[in-house]
Coordinates of C-alpha atoms in Angstrom, one line a residue:
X147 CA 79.1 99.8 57.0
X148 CA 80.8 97.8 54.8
X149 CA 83.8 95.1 55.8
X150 CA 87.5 96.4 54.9
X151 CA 88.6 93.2 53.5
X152 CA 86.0 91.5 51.3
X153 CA 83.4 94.3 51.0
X154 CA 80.8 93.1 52.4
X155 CA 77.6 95.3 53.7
X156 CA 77.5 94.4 57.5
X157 CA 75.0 96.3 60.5
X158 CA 77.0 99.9 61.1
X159 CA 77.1 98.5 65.2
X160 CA 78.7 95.2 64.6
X161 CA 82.1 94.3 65.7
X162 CA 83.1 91.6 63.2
X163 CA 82.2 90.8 59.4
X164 CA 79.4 88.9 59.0
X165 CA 81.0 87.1 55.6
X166 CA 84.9 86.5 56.5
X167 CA 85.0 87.4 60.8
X168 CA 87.3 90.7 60.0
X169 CA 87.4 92.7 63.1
X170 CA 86.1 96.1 62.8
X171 CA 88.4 98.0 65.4
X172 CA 90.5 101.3 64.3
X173 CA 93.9 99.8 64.2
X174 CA 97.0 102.1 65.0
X175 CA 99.1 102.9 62.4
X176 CA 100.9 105.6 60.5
X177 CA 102.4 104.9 57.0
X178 CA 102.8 101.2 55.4
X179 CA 101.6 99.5 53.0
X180 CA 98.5 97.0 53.6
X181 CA 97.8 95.0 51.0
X182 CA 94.4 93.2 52.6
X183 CA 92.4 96.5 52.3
X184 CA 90.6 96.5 49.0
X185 CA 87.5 97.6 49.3
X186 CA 86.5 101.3 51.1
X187 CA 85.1 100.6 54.8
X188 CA 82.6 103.9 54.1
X189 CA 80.7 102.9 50.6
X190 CA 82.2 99.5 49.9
X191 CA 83.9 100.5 46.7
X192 CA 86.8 98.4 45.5
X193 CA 89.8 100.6 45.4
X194 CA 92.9 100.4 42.6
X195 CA 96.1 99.4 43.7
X196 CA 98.1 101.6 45.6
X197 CA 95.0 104.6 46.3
X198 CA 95.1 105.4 49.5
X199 CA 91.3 107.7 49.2
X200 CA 88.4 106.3 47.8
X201 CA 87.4 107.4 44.5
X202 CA 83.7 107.0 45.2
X203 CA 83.8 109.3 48.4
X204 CA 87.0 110.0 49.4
X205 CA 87.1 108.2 52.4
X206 CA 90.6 107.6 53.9
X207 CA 91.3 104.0 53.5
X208 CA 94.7 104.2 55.4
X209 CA 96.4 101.9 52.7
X210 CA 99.8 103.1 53.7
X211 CA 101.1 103.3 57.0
X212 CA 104.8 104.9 58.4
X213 CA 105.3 102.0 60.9
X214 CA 103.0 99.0 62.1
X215 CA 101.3 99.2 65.7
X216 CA 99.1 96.2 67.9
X217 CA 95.9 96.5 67.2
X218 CA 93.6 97.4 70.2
X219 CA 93.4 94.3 72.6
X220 CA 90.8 94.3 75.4
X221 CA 93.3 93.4 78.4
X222 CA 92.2 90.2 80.6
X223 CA 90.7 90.3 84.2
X224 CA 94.3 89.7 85.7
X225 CA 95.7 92.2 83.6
X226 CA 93.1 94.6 84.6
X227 CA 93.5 93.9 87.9
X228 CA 97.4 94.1 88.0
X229 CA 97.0 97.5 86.2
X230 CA 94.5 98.6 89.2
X231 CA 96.7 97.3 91.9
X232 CA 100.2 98.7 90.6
X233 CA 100.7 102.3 91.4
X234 CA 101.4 104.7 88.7
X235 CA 104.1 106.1 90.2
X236 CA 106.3 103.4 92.1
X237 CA 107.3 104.4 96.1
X238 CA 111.0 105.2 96.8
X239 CA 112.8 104.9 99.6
X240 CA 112.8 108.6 101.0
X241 CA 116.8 110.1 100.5
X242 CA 118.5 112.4 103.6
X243 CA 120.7 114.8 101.9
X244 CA 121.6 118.2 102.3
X245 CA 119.5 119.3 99.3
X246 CA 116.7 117.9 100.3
X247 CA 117.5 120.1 103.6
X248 CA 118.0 123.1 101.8
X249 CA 114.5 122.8 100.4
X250 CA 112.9 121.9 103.5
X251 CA 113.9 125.0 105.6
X252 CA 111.2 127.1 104.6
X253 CA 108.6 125.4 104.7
X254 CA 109.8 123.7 108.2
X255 CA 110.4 127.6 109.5
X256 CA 106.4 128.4 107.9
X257 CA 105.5 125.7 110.2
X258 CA 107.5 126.6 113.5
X259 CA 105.9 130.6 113.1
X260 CA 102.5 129.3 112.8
X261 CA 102.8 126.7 115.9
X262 CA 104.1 130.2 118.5
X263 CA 101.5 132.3 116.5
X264 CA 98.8 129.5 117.6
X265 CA 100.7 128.9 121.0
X266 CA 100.4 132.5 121.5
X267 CA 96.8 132.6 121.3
X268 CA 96.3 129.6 123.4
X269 CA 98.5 131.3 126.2
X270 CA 96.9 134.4 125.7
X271 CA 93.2 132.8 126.5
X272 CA 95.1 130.7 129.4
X273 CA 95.8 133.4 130.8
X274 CA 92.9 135.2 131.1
X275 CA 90.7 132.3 132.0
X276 CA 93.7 132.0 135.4
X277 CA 93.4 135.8 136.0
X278 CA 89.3 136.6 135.9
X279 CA 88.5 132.4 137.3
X280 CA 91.2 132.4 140.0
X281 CA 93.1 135.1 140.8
X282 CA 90.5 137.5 141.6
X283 CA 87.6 137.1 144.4
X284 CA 88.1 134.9 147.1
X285 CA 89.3 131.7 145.1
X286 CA 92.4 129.8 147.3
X287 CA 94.6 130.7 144.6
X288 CA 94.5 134.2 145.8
X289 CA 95.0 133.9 148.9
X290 CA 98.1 132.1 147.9
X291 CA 99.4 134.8 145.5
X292 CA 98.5 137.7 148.6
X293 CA 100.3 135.6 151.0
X294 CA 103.3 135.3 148.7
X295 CA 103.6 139.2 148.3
X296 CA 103.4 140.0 151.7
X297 CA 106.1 137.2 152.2
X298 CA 107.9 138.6 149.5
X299 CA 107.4 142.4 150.5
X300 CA 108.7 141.6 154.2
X301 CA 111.7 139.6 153.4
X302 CA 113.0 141.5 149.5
X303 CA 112.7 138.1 147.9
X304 CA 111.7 137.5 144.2
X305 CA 108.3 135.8 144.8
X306 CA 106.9 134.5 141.0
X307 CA 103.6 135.6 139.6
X308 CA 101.7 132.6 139.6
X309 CA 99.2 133.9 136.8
X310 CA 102.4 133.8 134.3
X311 CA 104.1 130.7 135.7
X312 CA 103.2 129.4 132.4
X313 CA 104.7 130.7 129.1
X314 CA 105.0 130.4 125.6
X315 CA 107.5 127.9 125.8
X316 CA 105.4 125.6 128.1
X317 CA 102.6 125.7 125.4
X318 CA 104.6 125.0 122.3
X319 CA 105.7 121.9 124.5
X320 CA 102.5 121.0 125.4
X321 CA 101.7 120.6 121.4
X322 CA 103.8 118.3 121.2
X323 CA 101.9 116.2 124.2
X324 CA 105.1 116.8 126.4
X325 CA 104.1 117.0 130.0
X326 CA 105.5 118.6 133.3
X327 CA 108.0 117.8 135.9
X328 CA 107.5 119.9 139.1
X329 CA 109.8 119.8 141.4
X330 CA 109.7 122.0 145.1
X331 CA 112.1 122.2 148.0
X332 CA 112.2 124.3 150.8
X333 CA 114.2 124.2 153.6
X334 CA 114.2 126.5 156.8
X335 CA 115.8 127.1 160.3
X336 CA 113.4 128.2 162.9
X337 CA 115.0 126.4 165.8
X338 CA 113.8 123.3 164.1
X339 CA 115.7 122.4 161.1
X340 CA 113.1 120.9 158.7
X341 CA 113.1 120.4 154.8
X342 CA 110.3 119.7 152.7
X343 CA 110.6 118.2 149.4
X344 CA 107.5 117.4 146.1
X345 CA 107.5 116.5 143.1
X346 CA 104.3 116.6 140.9
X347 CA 104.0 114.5 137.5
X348 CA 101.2 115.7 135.2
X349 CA 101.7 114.1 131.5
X350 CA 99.8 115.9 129.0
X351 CA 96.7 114.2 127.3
X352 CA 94.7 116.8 126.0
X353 CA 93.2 115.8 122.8
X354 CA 92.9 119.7 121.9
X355 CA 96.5 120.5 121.6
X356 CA 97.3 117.6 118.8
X357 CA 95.5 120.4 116.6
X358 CA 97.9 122.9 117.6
X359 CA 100.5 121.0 115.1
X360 CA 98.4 119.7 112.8
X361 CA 97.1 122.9 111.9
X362 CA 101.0 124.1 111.4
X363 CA 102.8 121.4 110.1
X364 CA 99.9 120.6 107.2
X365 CA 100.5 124.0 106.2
X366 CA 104.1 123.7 105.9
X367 CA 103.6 120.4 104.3
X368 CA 101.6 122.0 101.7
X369 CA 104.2 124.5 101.0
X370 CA 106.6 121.9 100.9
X371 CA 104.4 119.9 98.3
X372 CA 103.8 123.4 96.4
X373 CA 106.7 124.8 96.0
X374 CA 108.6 121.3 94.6
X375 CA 105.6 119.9 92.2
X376 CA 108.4 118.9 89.5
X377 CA 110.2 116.5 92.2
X378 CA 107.5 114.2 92.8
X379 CA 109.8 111.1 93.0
X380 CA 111.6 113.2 96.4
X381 CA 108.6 114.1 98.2
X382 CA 108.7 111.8 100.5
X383 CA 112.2 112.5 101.3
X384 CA 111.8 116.4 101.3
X385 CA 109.0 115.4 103.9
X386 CA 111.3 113.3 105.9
X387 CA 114.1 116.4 105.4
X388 CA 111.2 118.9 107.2
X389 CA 110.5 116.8 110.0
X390 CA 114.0 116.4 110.9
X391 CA 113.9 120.3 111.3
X392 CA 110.8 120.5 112.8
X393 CA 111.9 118.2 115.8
X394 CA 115.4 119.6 116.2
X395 CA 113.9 123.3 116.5
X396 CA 111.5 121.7 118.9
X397 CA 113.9 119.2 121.2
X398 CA 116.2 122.8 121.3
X399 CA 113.3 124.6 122.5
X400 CA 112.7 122.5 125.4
X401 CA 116.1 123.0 126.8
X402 CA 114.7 126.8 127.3
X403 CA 111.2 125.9 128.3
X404 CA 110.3 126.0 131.7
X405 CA 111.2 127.9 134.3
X406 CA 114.1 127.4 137.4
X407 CA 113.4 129.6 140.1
X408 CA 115.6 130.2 143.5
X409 CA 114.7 132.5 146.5
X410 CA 115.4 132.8 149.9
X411 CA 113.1 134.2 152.7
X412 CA 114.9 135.2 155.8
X413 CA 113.6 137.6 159.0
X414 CA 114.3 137.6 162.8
X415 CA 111.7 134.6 162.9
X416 CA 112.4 132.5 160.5
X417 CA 115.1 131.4 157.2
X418 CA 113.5 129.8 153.8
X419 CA 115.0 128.4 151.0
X420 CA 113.0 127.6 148.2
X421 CA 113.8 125.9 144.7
X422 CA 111.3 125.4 142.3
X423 CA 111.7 124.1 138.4
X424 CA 109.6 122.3 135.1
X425 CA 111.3 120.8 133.1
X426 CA 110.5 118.8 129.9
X427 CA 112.2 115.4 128.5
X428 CA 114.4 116.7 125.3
X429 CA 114.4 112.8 124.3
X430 CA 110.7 113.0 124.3
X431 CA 110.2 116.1 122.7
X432 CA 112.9 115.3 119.6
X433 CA 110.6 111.8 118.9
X434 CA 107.0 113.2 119.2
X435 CA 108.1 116.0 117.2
X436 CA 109.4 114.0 114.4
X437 CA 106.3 111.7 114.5
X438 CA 103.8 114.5 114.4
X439 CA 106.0 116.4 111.8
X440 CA 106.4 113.4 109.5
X441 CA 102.4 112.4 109.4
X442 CA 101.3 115.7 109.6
X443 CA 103.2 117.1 107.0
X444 CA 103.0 114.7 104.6
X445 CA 99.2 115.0 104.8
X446 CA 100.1 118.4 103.9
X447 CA 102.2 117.1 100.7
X448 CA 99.5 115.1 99.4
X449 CA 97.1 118.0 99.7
X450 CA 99.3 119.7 97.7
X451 CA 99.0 117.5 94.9
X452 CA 95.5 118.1 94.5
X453 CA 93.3 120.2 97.0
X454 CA 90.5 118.0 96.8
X455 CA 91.8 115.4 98.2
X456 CA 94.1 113.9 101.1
X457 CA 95.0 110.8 101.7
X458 CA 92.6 110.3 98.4
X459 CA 96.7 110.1 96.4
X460 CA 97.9 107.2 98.2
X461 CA 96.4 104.8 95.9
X462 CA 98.3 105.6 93.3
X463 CA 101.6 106.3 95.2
X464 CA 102.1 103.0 97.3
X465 CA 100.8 99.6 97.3
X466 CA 97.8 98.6 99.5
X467 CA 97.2 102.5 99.4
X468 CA 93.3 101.7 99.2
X469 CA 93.6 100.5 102.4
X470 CA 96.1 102.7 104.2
X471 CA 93.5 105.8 102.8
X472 CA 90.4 104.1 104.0
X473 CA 92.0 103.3 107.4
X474 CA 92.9 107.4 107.9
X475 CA 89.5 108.2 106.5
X476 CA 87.3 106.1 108.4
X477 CA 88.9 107.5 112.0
X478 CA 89.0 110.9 110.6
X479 CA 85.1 110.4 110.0
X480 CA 83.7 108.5 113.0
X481 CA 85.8 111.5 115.4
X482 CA 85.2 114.3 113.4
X483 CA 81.7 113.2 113.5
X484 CA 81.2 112.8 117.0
X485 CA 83.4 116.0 117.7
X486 CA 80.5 118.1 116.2
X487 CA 77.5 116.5 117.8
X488 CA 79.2 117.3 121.0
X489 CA 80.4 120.6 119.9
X490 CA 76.6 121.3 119.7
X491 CA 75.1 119.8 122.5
X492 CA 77.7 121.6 125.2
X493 CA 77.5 124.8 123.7
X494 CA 73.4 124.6 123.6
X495 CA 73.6 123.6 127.3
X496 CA 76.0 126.3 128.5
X497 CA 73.5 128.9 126.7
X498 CA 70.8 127.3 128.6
X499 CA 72.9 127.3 132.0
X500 CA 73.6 131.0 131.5
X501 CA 69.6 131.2 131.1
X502 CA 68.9 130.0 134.3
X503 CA 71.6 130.6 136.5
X504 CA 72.6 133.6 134.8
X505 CA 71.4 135.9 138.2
X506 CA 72.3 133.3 140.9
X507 CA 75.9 133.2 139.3
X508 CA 76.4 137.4 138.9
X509 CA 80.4 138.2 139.8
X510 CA 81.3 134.5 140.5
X511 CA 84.4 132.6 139.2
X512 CA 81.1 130.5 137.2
X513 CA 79.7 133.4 135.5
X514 CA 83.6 134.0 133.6
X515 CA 84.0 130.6 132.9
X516 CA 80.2 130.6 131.3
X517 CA 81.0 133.7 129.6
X518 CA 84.6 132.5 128.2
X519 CA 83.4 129.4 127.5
X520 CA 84.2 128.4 123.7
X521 CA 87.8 127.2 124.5
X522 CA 85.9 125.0 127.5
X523 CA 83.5 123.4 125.4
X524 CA 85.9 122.7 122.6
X525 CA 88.6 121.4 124.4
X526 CA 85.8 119.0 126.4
X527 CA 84.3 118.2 123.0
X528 CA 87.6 117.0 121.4
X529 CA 88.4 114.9 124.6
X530 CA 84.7 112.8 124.9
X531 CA 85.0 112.6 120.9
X532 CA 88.3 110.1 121.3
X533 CA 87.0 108.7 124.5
X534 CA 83.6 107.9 123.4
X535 CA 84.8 106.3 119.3
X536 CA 87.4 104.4 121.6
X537 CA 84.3 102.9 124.1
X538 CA 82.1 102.3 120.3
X539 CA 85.1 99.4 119.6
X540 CA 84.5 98.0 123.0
X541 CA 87.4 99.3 125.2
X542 CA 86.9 99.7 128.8
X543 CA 87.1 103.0 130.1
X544 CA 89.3 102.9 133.2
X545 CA 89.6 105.7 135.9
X546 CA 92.3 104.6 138.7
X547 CA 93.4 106.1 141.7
X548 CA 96.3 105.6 144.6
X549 CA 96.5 107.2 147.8
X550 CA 99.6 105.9 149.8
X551 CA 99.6 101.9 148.7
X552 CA 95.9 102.1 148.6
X553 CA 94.3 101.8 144.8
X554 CA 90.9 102.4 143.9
X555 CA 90.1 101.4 140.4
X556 CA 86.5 102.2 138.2
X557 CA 85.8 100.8 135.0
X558 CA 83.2 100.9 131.9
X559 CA 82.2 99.8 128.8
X560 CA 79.3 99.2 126.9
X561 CA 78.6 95.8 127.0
X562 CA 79.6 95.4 130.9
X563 CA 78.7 99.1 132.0
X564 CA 80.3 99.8 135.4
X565 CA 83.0 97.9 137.4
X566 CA 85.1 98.1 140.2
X567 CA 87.9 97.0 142.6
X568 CA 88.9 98.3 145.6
X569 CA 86.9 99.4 148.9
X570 CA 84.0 102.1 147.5
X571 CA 81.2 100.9 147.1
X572 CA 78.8 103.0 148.6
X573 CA 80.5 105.6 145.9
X574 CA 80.2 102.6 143.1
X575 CA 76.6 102.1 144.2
X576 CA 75.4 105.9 143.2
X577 CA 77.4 105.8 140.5
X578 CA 75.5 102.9 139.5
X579 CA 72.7 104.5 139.9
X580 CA 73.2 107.4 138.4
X581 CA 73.9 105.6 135.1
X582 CA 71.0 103.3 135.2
X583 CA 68.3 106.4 135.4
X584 CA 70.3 108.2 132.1
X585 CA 70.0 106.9 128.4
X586 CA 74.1 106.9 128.6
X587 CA 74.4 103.1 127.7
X588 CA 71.2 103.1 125.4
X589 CA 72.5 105.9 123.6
X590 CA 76.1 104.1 123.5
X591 CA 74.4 101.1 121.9
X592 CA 73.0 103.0 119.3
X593 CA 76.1 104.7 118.4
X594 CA 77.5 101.8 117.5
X595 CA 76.3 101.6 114.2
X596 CA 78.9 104.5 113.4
X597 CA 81.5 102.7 113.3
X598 CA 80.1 99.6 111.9
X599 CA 78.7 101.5 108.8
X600 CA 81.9 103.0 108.6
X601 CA 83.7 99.9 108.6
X602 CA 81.3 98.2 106.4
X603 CA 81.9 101.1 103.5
X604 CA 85.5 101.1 104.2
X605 CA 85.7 97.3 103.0
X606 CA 83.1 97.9 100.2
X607 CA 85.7 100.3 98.7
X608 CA 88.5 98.5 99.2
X609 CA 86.6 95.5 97.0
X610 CA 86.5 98.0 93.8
X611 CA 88.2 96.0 91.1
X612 CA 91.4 94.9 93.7
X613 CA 92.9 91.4 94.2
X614 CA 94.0 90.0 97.4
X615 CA 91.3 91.9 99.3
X616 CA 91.9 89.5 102.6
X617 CA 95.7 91.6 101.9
X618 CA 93.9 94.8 102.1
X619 CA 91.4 94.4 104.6
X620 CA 94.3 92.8 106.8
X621 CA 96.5 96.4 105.8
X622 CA 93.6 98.4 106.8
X623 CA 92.4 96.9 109.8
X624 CA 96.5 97.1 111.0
X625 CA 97.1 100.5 110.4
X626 CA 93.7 101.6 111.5
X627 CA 94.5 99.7 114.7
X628 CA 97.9 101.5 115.5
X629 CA 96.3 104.9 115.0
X630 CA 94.0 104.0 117.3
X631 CA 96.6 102.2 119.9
X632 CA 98.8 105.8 119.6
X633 CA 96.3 108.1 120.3
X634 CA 94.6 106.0 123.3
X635 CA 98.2 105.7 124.7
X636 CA 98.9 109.8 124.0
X637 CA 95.6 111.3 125.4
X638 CA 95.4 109.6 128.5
X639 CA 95.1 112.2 131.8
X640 CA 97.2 111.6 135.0
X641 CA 99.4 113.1 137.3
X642 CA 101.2 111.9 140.2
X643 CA 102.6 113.4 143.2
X644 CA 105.2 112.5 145.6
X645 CA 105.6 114.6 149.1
X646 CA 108.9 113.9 151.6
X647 CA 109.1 115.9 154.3
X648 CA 111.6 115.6 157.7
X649 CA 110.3 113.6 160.4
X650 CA 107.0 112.7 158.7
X651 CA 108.2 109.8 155.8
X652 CA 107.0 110.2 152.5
X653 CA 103.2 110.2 150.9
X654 CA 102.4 109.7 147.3
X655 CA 98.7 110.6 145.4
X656 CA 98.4 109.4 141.5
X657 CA 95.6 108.8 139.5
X658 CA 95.2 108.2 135.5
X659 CA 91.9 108.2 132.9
X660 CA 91.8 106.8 129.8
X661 CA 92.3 103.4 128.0
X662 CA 95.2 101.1 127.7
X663 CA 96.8 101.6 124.4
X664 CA 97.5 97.8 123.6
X665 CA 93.8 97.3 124.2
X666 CA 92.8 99.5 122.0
X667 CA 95.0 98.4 119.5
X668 CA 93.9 94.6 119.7
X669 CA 89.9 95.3 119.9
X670 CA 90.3 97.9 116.7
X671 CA 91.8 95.6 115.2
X672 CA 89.4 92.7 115.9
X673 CA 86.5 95.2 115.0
X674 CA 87.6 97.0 111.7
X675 CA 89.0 93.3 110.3
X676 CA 85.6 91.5 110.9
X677 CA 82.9 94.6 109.7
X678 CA 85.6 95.7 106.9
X679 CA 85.6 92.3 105.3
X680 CA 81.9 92.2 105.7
X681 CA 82.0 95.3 103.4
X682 CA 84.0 93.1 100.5
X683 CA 81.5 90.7 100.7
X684 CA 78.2 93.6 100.1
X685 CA 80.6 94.6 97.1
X686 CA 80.4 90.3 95.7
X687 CA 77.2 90.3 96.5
X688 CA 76.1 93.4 95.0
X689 CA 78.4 92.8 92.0

């Protein structure tokens, strides 16, 4: 190789002209004259004014150029870095107008079939598991559905099915982690004029139904995302347009969901007027639904972009989008995770139950639920899996109960195991027990690495050629932290119930199970900050 400029023979790998320091990059040009090129960079032969080919061997040597360009600069750390950290296509502020609307509507509607296609099913499984566990043999439920036709054949009133008290309606509002309102009255006039009045609160935390609009609303995100590739700078406003949709469809359903139900029950020995009703918070069901629809399906819209990834876009969206991906990621992972091993081990023990028991159990209530017993051991699967990643950041798990001003409260966690207040102990004392003689806490302890390693990778990513990484581990461990607070607070289990009757006062029974959402949210946070930094540091270190 020889040097452009002087024509000196230099080594064919060097950078840089051993004789007069000329740099050996290709520079960018087109067409203008350059007078320092004299010699050919190929054979070294000194070229004629104004040749723009060697004569020797015709190598180009670029003598005239159209227009003059920078020369190929290696950028600076900074610059590198500030190139890394900016996003290649800046974040706007999402836009509510009625063509983003007008877009929106299919893919919003694509989303709404597939929920009551889904919704469907789930009734449809409900339904069966009430009719073959409940409603048949000598289960109490029967005999409460007999009684109720005899009473309704004697006196011509309207008595409802209690197998198909529950519709279509009820599930699609149960999706969105709505609960019901029960509410009973019945007065008579046998001599004695008496009413009796209930009420019965059971908010819905089944971890199971979230996937009912997940499963829609990511696929009408990813039509959404599909069908408007060429207005990437709108997406998130289109997103925002379909969740608007989604929840008004929603909040008008719940007007209709439910059921109101009126009958009177009058013979020669007594008169019975009964009033029964669910209802369902429109409020409620308007916000949740926007929530889900807005998260949901704009996971949907960045799987449209490319369908191997996710949350994998947001780096290159927003800023701190490391962080905000890692954060979805890492929950995503540990639950999934956990969701699977638990998948497994029920469904291998029910096979075994049906083993041993399978003779003992022949025509009982058991022996259907063993046999329809995928939904069971899903649903049960899905709820440990959030309970059990919330106890691996140290929450308590807290199971309280009230009977008529008297509470009863049981508690655990790892590193404290069992705790109480209230007058049980003999019960605390075999619970106890019972925990002590299992590998429950061992196995706990152990499982704690999951999140930790989790954590730990999470931060080593995050320290991948970014500045500021106390600003992205401090993103991370916030928005990993609300996740976590929101579904803790969402998936608790409770119900309450209030009884008033004449002559006898008032009684009222509650009870709840799960974690407190704001301490969830302050130990994730605590947790993911301390082992996620940890993971910048194995990135220095290892660097």
């Amino acid at each position: 190789m020889f040097c452009k400029t002087c024509g000196e023979k230099c080594p064919s790998l060097g950078n840089y002209c051993l004789n007069d320091g000329t740099y050996f990059s290709q520079e960018r040009v087109d067409f203008k004259l350059n007078g320092k090129r004299k010699f050919c960079q190929d054979c070294g032969t000194e070229g004629g004014s104004g040749q723009n080919y060697c004569l020797s061997c015709g190598a180009d040597l670029k003598l005239y150029t159209k227009k003059a360009k920078h020369a190929y600069q290696e950028p600076s750390n900074k610059e590198q870095a500030t190139k890394r950290k900016s996003p290649t296509t800046p974040v706007a502020l999402p836009k509510f107008s009625l063509e983003n609307l007008k877009l929106a509507i299919i893919p919003a509607f694509i989303s709404i079939v597939i929920l009551t296609v889904i919704s469907f099913g789930v009734l449809s499984m409900s339904q069966s598991y009430v009719t073959d566990l409940l409603l048949t043999g000598d289960s109490e439920l029967s005999e409460i559905t007999e009684f109720l036709g005899v009473m309704g054949e004697e006196t011509d009133a309207n008595v409802p099915d209690l197998s198909n008290i529950i519709g279509l309606t009820d599930i699609m509002m149960y999706s969105t982690l709505q609960g019901s309102t029960f509410e009973f009255e019945a007065t008579s006039s046998d001599g004695v004029d008496g009413s009796t009045r209930a009420s019965i609160d059971l908010p819905n935390g089944t971890f199971l139904y979230i996937l009912i609009p997940f499963v829609s609303l990511f696929i009408g995100g990813t039509v959404l995302g599909a069908r408007n590739r060429d207005k990437q700078g709108s997406l998130l406003g289109l997103n925002l347009s379909m969740a608007v949709i989604v929840a008004v469809i929603l909040a008008i359903v719940s007007i209709f969901a439910g059921f109101s139900y009126k009958a009177k029950m009058a013979s020669e020995f007594f008169n019975v007027n009964i009033q029964m009703a669910n209802n369902y918070s429109f409020i409620g069901t308007l916000l949740i639904s926007f929530l889900f629809a807005l998260v949901f399906g704009g996971l949907g819209v960045l799987f449209s972009r490319n369908y191997r990834k996710i949350t994998g876009h947001l780096p290159d969206l927003m800023p701190y989008g490391v962080a905000v991906h890692q954060a979805f990621s890492t929950m995503v992972r540990g639950m999934t995770l956990l969701f699977v091993v638990f998948t497994v081990y029920f469904a291998t023990k029910v096979h075994e139950l049906k083993d041993s028991l399978g003779m003992f159990l022949a025509g009982s209530g058991i022996e259907t639920l063993l046999e329809k017993s995928s939904l069971f051991v899903v649903s049960l699967s899905a709820q440990l899996s959030n309970y059990v990643w919330n106890l691996l950041h140290g929450a308590p798990f807290h199971l309280t109960a009230k009977d008529d001003g008297e509470e009863m409260s049981l508690g655990y966690s790892i590193f404290k195991g069992l705790t109480s207040s209230g007058e049980q102990e003999s019960e605390i004392f075999f619970l106890q027990q019972m925990l002590e003689g299992s590998s429950l806490g061992l196995s706990l302890k152990i499982a704690l690495l999951l999140p930790i390693l989790l954590f730990v990778w999470a931060g080593y990513q995050m320290a991948k050629g970014h500045e500021n990484q106390l600003k992205q581990v401090a993103v991370f461990s916030l928005v990993y932290s609300i996740c976590m607070g929101g579904l803790a607070h969402f998936t608790d289990l409770s119900f309450a119930v209030k009884i008033s009757e004449t002559g006898y006062g008032s009684e009222e029974v509650s009870a709840s199970l799960g974690f407190s959402g704001v301490g969830v949210l302050i130990r994730s946070f605590i947790v993911a900050f301390f082992f996620s930094y940890a993971g910048t540091w194995v990135r220095k270190l290892k660097s």
